[in-house]
């Protein structure tokens, strides 16, 4: 499990110093001005790494973070941080710009230039810090896209929100080979976001190509419940032909039909075993994940898991004795 700092177990007089040390050592050196008095400060942050990337998932009372000119000058490893707004709102100020982030938005800010992050309503945010060199983007481009909302108008940014908000809390991706495997796709995805946001089609070409499989699989995951999901629709959403879609996925060892079916079955299995597993019929749960034929659903579920969906639900929700 990711290391977690929770100030509820820390004496009020020590909370500011403990939080400051944790942020400085794990993410970046910033001045931290807490809104409430010490006894009302509440901070819970998960800190970890994915290869050279640093990740932080934070919930806290109102706070302002300032990267001063002095701290920026002392930067030993220039970094670019992606901020992901999970709920509420916040403001990012850098390079003469300020942007208001709402839930579902992202923004980047650089460590080599002063910035201010304002969380007047409290913090529900995720931060992913990238070595600036790893992004290999021109200085001017990075300056132009800092403190700019990355969200509704950029479909690549919408994907990045989902991907990075999950990456920040996915313990299984924070160590070992899984973590290492996630580094390059993460770098390329942020490169794709920033180059498309900037409108530089030449620079965007390589990261968009590198992230095509990731973007396709994320699109499928987001539309699993739609029974009309098809190869033609997936291909059209990514401006490629159906043939190219199959070629791209095959390079990653993905068989489209099998991949979709496996994930739909996994969602059905999860829901049948979940706390609301008895609120709907087995057939209704199957339909909600794209299995329009109840008989077919029962057969493929048993083939995959060696047990019928009804028996699986009974196993996890046995009826009380009467």
Coordinates of C-alpha atoms in Angstrom, one line a residue:
X1 CA 0.0 0.0 0.0
X2 CA 1.2 3.5 -0.8
X3 CA 2.6 5.4 2.2
X4 CA -0.2 7.6 3.7
X5 CA 0.2 10.7 5.8
X6 CA -2.9 11.4 7.9
X7 CA -2.8 14.3 10.3
X8 CA -5.6 13.0 12.4
X9 CA -3.0 11.0 14.4
X10 CA -0.6 13.9 14.7
X11 CA -0.7 16.5 17.5
X12 CA -2.1 19.8 16.2
X13 CA 1.1 21.7 17.0
X14 CA 3.2 19.4 14.8
X15 CA 0.8 19.1 11.8
X16 CA 2.2 22.0 9.7
X17 CA 5.8 20.8 10.0
X18 CA 5.0 17.2 9.3
X19 CA 3.0 18.1 6.2
X20 CA 5.7 20.5 5.0
X21 CA 8.4 17.9 5.4
X22 CA 6.4 15.2 3.6
X23 CA 5.7 17.4 0.6
X24 CA 9.2 18.8 0.3
X25 CA 10.8 15.3 0.5
X26 CA 8.4 13.5 -1.8
X27 CA 7.2 16.1 -4.3
X28 CA 8.5 19.6 -4.4
X29 CA 9.7 22.5 -2.1
X30 CA 6.8 24.9 -1.6
X31 CA 5.7 27.4 1.0
X32 CA 2.5 26.0 2.6
X33 CA -0.1 28.4 4.1
X34 CA -2.9 26.5 5.8
X35 CA -6.3 28.2 6.0
X36 CA -7.7 26.9 9.3
X37 CA -5.9 27.1 12.7
X38 CA -3.5 24.2 13.6
X39 CA -6.1 22.3 15.5
X40 CA -8.5 22.3 12.5
X41 CA -5.9 21.3 9.9
X42 CA -6.8 18.0 8.2
X43 CA -4.6 16.5 5.6
X44 CA -4.5 13.0 4.1
X45 CA -2.0 12.3 1.4
X46 CA -0.8 9.2 -0.3
X47 CA 2.8 9.5 -1.7
X48 CA 4.5 7.1 -4.0
X49 CA 6.4 6.8 -7.2
X50 CA 6.1 5.1 -10.6
X51 CA 9.7 4.8 -11.9
X52 CA 11.0 8.4 -12.1
X53 CA 7.5 9.8 -11.7
X54 CA 6.2 11.0 -8.3
X55 CA 2.6 10.7 -7.5
X56 CA 0.5 12.3 -4.7
X57 CA -3.2 11.9 -3.9
X58 CA -4.4 14.6 -1.5
X59 CA -7.5 15.5 0.5
X60 CA -7.1 18.4 2.9
X61 CA -8.6 21.5 4.4
X62 CA -8.1 24.9 2.6
X63 CA -4.4 25.6 1.8
X64 CA -2.3 27.8 -0.5
X65 CA 1.0 26.4 -2.0
X66 CA 3.6 28.9 -3.3
X67 CA 6.7 28.0 -5.3
X68 CA 8.7 31.2 -4.7
X69 CA 11.4 32.7 -6.9
X70 CA 14.0 31.5 -4.4
X71 CA 12.8 28.0 -4.4
X72 CA 12.5 27.9 -8.2
X73 CA 16.1 29.1 -8.5
X74 CA 17.3 26.3 -6.2
X75 CA 15.7 23.6 -8.3
X76 CA 18.1 20.7 -8.7
X77 CA 15.9 18.6 -11.0
X78 CA 13.5 20.7 -13.1
X79 CA 10.1 19.1 -13.2
X80 CA 6.6 19.5 -14.7
X81 CA 3.7 18.6 -12.4
X82 CA 0.2 17.6 -13.7
X83 CA -2.5 18.6 -11.3
X84 CA -5.8 16.6 -11.6
X85 CA -8.9 18.2 -10.0
X86 CA -11.1 15.4 -8.6
X87 CA -13.8 17.5 -6.9
X88 CA -14.5 21.1 -6.0
X89 CA -12.3 23.8 -7.6
X90 CA -8.8 25.3 -7.3
X91 CA -6.7 27.9 -9.0
X92 CA -3.3 27.7 -10.7
X93 CA -1.2 30.9 -11.2
X94 CA 2.0 30.9 -13.3
X95 CA 3.7 32.8 -16.1
X96 CA 1.3 35.7 -15.8
X97 CA -1.8 33.4 -16.2
X98 CA -4.3 32.1 -13.8
X99 CA -6.8 29.3 -14.4
X100 CA -9.7 28.0 -12.4
X101 CA -10.0 24.2 -12.4
X102 CA -13.2 22.4 -11.9
X103 CA -13.8 18.7 -11.3
X104 CA -12.5 16.8 -14.4
X105 CA -9.9 19.4 -15.3
X106 CA -6.2 19.2 -15.3
X107 CA -3.4 21.8 -15.5
X108 CA 0.4 21.7 -15.6
X109 CA 3.0 23.9 -13.8
X110 CA 6.8 24.0 -13.9
X111 CA 9.1 23.9 -11.0
X112 CA 11.7 26.3 -12.5
X113 CA 9.2 29.2 -12.5
X114 CA 7.3 30.6 -9.5
X115 CA 3.7 29.5 -9.1
X116 CA 0.8 29.6 -6.7
X117 CA -1.9 26.9 -6.1
X118 CA -5.0 28.1 -4.3
X119 CA -7.3 25.6 -2.7
X120 CA -9.8 27.9 -0.9
X121 CA -12.5 25.2 -0.7
X122 CA -10.2 22.5 0.4
X123 CA -8.1 19.9 -1.5
X124 CA -9.3 16.9 -3.5
X125 CA -6.5 16.7 -6.0
X126 CA -3.9 14.4 -7.5
X127 CA -0.4 15.4 -8.5
X128 CA 1.9 13.6 -10.9
X129 CA 5.4 15.0 -11.2
X130 CA 7.4 14.3 -14.3
X131 CA 11.1 15.1 -14.9
X132 CA 11.1 18.0 -17.3
X133 CA 13.8 16.3 -19.5
X134 CA 11.6 13.2 -19.9
X135 CA 8.9 15.2 -21.7
X136 CA 11.5 16.5 -24.2
X137 CA 9.3 19.4 -25.2
X138 CA 10.5 22.9 -26.2
X139 CA 10.7 25.5 -23.4
X140 CA 8.4 27.9 -25.2
X141 CA 5.7 25.2 -25.6
X142 CA 5.9 24.3 -21.9
X143 CA 5.6 28.0 -21.0
X144 CA 2.6 28.4 -23.2
X145 CA 0.6 25.5 -21.7
X146 CA 1.3 26.1 -18.0
X147 CA -1.7 27.4 -16.0
X148 CA -4.1 26.5 -18.8
X149 CA -7.2 24.3 -18.1
X150 CA -6.8 21.0 -19.9
X151 CA -10.2 19.6 -20.0
X152 CA -13.5 19.7 -21.9
X153 CA -12.2 21.0 -25.3
X154 CA -9.4 18.4 -25.5
X155 CA -10.4 14.8 -25.9
X156 CA -6.8 13.6 -25.2
X157 CA -6.9 15.6 -21.9
X158 CA -10.2 13.9 -21.0
X159 CA -8.5 10.6 -21.3
X160 CA -5.5 11.8 -19.3
X161 CA -7.8 12.8 -16.5
X162 CA -9.1 9.3 -16.2
X163 CA -5.8 7.7 -16.7
X164 CA -3.8 9.8 -14.2
X165 CA -6.4 10.0 -11.6
X166 CA -6.3 6.2 -11.5
X167 CA -2.5 6.0 -11.8
X168 CA -2.1 8.1 -8.7
X169 CA -4.0 5.6 -6.5
X170 CA -3.2 2.3 -8.1
X171 CA -0.8 0.6 -5.6
X172 CA -0.1 -2.3 -8.0
X173 CA 1.4 0.2 -10.5
X174 CA 3.7 1.9 -7.9
X175 CA 6.4 -0.8 -7.8
X176 CA 8.1 -3.5 -9.7
X177 CA 7.7 -4.3 -13.4
X178 CA 4.2 -3.0 -13.5
X179 CA 5.4 0.4 -12.5
X180 CA 8.2 0.5 -14.9
X181 CA 5.8 -0.5 -17.7
X182 CA 3.6 2.4 -17.0
X183 CA 6.3 5.1 -17.2
X184 CA 6.7 5.6 -20.9
X185 CA 3.0 5.5 -21.7
X186 CA 2.4 8.1 -19.0
X187 CA 5.1 10.3 -20.4
X188 CA 3.8 10.0 -23.9
X189 CA 0.2 10.6 -22.8
X190 CA 1.2 13.9 -21.1
X191 CA 3.2 14.8 -24.2
X192 CA 0.1 14.2 -26.4
X193 CA -2.0 16.3 -24.1
X194 CA 0.4 19.3 -24.1
X195 CA 1.2 19.2 -27.8
X196 CA -2.4 18.9 -28.9
X197 CA -3.4 21.7 -26.4
X198 CA -0.7 23.9 -28.0
X199 CA -1.9 23.0 -31.4
X200 CA 1.5 21.9 -32.7
X201 CA 0.5 19.1 -35.1
X202 CA 4.1 18.2 -35.9
X203 CA 5.1 17.7 -32.3
X204 CA 1.8 16.0 -31.5
X205 CA 2.2 13.3 -34.2
X206 CA 4.7 11.1 -32.3
X207 CA 3.0 11.1 -28.9
X208 CA -0.4 10.6 -30.4
X209 CA 0.8 7.6 -32.3
X210 CA 2.6 6.2 -29.2
X211 CA -0.6 6.5 -27.1
X212 CA -3.0 5.2 -29.7
X213 CA -3.4 1.8 -28.1
X214 CA -3.8 3.3 -24.7
X215 CA -6.4 5.8 -25.9
X216 CA -8.3 3.0 -27.7
X217 CA -8.5 0.7 -24.7
X218 CA -9.5 3.6 -22.4
X219 CA -12.3 4.5 -24.9
X220 CA -13.5 1.0 -24.9
X221 CA -13.5 0.8 -21.1
X222 CA -15.5 4.0 -20.9
X223 CA -18.1 2.6 -23.3
X224 CA -18.3 -1.0 -22.1
X225 CA -21.9 -0.7 -21.1
X226 CA -23.0 0.4 -24.5
X227 CA -24.3 -2.7 -26.5
X228 CA -23.8 -0.7 -29.7
X229 CA -20.0 -0.5 -29.1
X230 CA -18.4 -1.8 -32.3
X231 CA -15.1 -1.8 -34.2
X232 CA -16.4 0.7 -36.6
X233 CA -17.5 3.1 -33.8
X234 CA -14.1 2.7 -32.0
X235 CA -12.2 3.3 -35.2
X236 CA -14.2 6.4 -36.1
X237 CA -13.7 7.9 -32.7
X238 CA -9.9 7.7 -33.3
X239 CA -9.9 8.8 -36.9
X240 CA -8.5 5.4 -38.2
X241 CA -9.9 2.6 -40.3
X242 CA -11.3 -0.6 -38.9
X243 CA -8.4 -2.5 -40.5
X244 CA -5.9 -0.1 -38.8
X245 CA -7.7 -0.6 -35.5
X246 CA -7.2 -4.3 -35.6
X247 CA -3.6 -3.9 -36.6
X248 CA -2.8 -1.5 -33.8
X249 CA -4.4 -3.8 -31.2
X250 CA -2.8 -6.9 -32.5
X251 CA 0.6 -5.4 -32.0
X252 CA -0.2 -5.3 -28.3
X253 CA -1.6 -8.9 -28.3
X254 CA -5.2 -7.7 -28.0
X255 CA -8.1 -9.4 -29.8
X256 CA -10.8 -6.8 -29.8
X257 CA -13.8 -9.1 -29.3
X258 CA -12.2 -11.1 -26.6
X259 CA -10.9 -8.0 -24.8
X260 CA -14.3 -6.4 -24.7
X261 CA -16.0 -9.5 -23.6
X262 CA -13.5 -10.2 -20.8
X263 CA -13.9 -6.8 -19.4
X264 CA -17.7 -6.8 -19.6
X265 CA -17.7 -10.2 -17.8
X266 CA -15.4 -8.8 -15.1
X267 CA -17.7 -5.9 -14.5
X268 CA -20.7 -8.3 -14.3
X269 CA -18.8 -10.5 -11.9
X270 CA -17.9 -7.5 -9.7
X271 CA -21.5 -6.2 -9.6
X272 CA -23.0 -9.6 -8.9
X273 CA -20.7 -10.0 -5.9
X274 CA -21.1 -6.4 -4.8
X275 CA -23.4 -5.1 -2.1
X276 CA -26.1 -4.3 -4.6
X277 CA -25.9 -7.7 -6.3
X278 CA -29.4 -8.7 -5.5
X279 CA -31.1 -5.4 -6.4
X280 CA -31.4 -6.4 -10.0
X281 CA -31.9 -9.7 -11.9
X282 CA -28.9 -11.5 -13.3
X283 CA -30.2 -10.8 -16.8
X284 CA -30.6 -7.1 -16.1
X285 CA -27.0 -6.9 -14.8
X286 CA -25.8 -8.7 -18.0
X287 CA -27.8 -6.3 -20.2
X288 CA -26.3 -3.3 -18.4
X289 CA -22.9 -4.4 -19.5
X290 CA -23.7 -5.1 -23.1
X291 CA -25.0 -8.7 -23.0
X292 CA -28.4 -8.4 -24.5
X293 CA -29.1 -12.2 -24.6
X294 CA -29.4 -13.7 -21.1
X295 CA -28.8 -17.2 -22.3
X296 CA -25.6 -16.2 -24.1
X297 CA -24.5 -14.2 -21.0
X298 CA -24.9 -17.3 -18.8
X299 CA -22.9 -19.4 -21.2
X300 CA -19.9 -17.1 -21.6
X301 CA -19.8 -16.3 -17.9
X302 CA -19.7 -20.0 -16.9
X303 CA -17.1 -20.6 -19.6
X304 CA -14.9 -17.8 -18.2
X305 CA -15.3 -18.5 -14.5
X306 CA -16.4 -22.1 -14.2
X307 CA -19.6 -21.1 -12.4
X308 CA -23.0 -19.6 -13.6
X309 CA -23.7 -16.0 -12.8
X310 CA -26.6 -17.0 -10.6
X311 CA -24.5 -19.4 -8.6
X312 CA -21.7 -16.8 -8.3
X313 CA -24.2 -14.4 -6.8
X314 CA -25.6 -17.0 -4.4
X315 CA -22.0 -17.8 -3.3
X316 CA -21.4 -14.1 -2.4
X317 CA -24.9 -13.4 -1.2
X318 CA -26.3 -16.5 0.4
X319 CA -30.0 -16.3 1.3
X320 CA -30.8 -16.3 5.0
X321 CA -32.2 -19.5 6.5
X322 CA -35.9 -19.4 7.0

